[in-house]
Amino acid sequence: MRWSIMGLALAVARPLAARDLPVPADKGWQHAQTGLVLTAQIDGMRRTALTDATASEHDVMAQYQAADGSVSATIYLFHPAADDVALWFDRSRTTLEQRDLFRNAAPASADPVAFAAPGASTPSALRQVYGIAGGAIRSTALAAIPVGDWIVVIRMTAPTLTATQLDARLQAVIGGIRWPKPAGMPAPAAVPIVACTTALHFAKAQPIKTPDILSMLSGSIAASAAKSEPAGPRPVWCRDGEPRVEYGVYRTDERSYVMALYDAGRTVSVFPSIMGQIEKSGSYAVSLTDVDGTTSAFPTFDHMPSPKQVWSLVGSGKRVAVSTGNRVTIDANAVK
């Protein structure tokens, strides 16, 4: 499922209607920003759909289906607010494992398998296959692969193939995608995310009536809380608490956290506000970053809010400012 800031502003988890990309079914499609190519057929499967959940090809989905119905694949390409394969693999795995259709799915390996995608020099991607006892589906599979600061997620299902057989088909699909030539520094090796050794504890936080203008203007700061600096080390995330389909909570320390919404690249950053640090008041800022880089700021809290509070706030749509690139729009009612 794919979700947008606008959808969340209207109601929690309201899906955005995807648009069909105008590509003939017998023609390949090249993604302008990454150079990745999805051909009309991959590993004997025909492309049956090609859609975009944004207006700028920041969240693309392609569906492939074998003529005999023996196997199907869905390929997602999106630009995540948090550039980390392991994090989005973790979100995709949670979404898969909590679906009723896959309740009896058993992973073929204890841990996801790290591997090097075509053209990569490091095992920067992750995959996992599952066998399913009973039901209409015998196996399912999942892979997450970096393409620069974009991510490709592949999901496959098969009514009759074993997990081992589907793993071979998954690797064939990966090999059938036309990947762009790697540029820049090689992506780091992927390490599956594990649970935090300690859990965050939350007191009841209250919204602050007086707006924190500096935090409203710091959309890029919120985004950087979920991204590593290009020249610096990658953050080492751990998962805080039990993951939900709606969101997972990830952190690198005990002062801030990121909520990864669903499995499509959007994040909410919760971090000490600028004025809170200046005045030593302990207040916290909340901002949501979409796959197109748009960041929405929400009211600040007097203490670190719980994920449940943040989820409710984001779903209410009570944004106080929106920034896109260097342009910031502040809600006039928020500064009265």
mmCIF file of N, CA and C in Angstrom, residues 202 240 247 249 257 259 305-312:
data_model
loop_
_atom_site.group_PDB
_atom_site.id
_atom_site.type_symbol
_atom_site.label_atom_id
_atom_site.label_comp_id
_atom_site.label_asym_id
_atom_site.label_seq_id
_atom_site.Cartn_x
_atom_site.Cartn_y
_atom_site.Cartn_z
ATOM 1 N N PHE A 202 7.512 6.974 28.044
ATOM 2 C CA PHE A 202 6.929 8.270 27.730
ATOM 3 C C PHE A 202 6.019 8.750 28.859
ATOM 4 N N ASP A 240 12.199 0.086 18.212
ATOM 5 C CA ASP A 240 11.692 0.289 19.561
ATOM 6 C C ASP A 240 10.245 -0.189 19.641
ATOM 7 N N TYR A 247 2.898 1.699 11.430
ATOM 8 C CA TYR A 247 4.196 2.344 11.621
ATOM 9 C C TYR A 247 5.115 1.464 12.457
ATOM 10 N N VAL A 249 8.746 2.118 14.956
ATOM 11 C CA VAL A 249 9.525 3.154 15.631
ATOM 12 C C VAL A 249 10.987 2.738 15.639
ATOM 13 N N TYR A 257 13.386 9.841 17.941
ATOM 14 C CA TYR A 257 13.039 8.620 17.217
ATOM 15 C C TYR A 257 12.375 8.980 15.896
ATOM 16 N N MET A 259 9.385 7.519 13.171
ATOM 17 C CA MET A 259 8.299 6.600 12.869
ATOM 18 C C MET A 259 8.278 6.411 11.361
ATOM 19 N N PRO A 305 6.687 13.141 22.885
ATOM 20 C CA PRO A 305 5.376 12.488 22.772
ATOM 21 C C PRO A 305 5.533 11.012 22.415
ATOM 22 N N SER A 306 4.560 10.230 22.792
ATOM 23 C CA SER A 306 4.570 8.806 22.455
ATOM 24 C C SER A 306 4.221 8.616 20.979
ATOM 25 N N PRO A 307 4.610 7.498 20.391
ATOM 26 C CA PRO A 307 4.212 7.224 19.005
ATOM 27 C C PRO A 307 2.705 7.278 18.802
ATOM 28 N N LYS A 308 1.942 6.816 19.786
ATOM 29 C CA LYS A 308 0.487 6.861 19.655
ATOM 30 C C LYS A 308 -0.013 8.298 19.547
ATOM 31 N N GLN A 309 0.572 9.210 20.356
ATOM 32 C CA GLN A 309 0.193 10.620 20.272
ATOM 33 C C GLN A 309 0.566 11.208 18.919
ATOM 34 N N VAL A 310 1.759 10.856 18.452
ATOM 35 C CA VAL A 310 2.237 11.388 17.181
ATOM 36 C C VAL A 310 1.368 10.884 16.034
ATOM 37 N N TRP A 311 1.029 9.600 16.061
ATOM 38 C CA TRP A 311 0.182 9.021 15.023
ATOM 39 C C TRP A 311 -1.158 9.751 14.969
ATOM 40 N N SER A 312 -1.726 10.030 16.113
ATOM 41 C CA SER A 312 -2.994 10.746 16.168
ATOM 42 C C SER A 312 -2.844 12.172 15.643
#
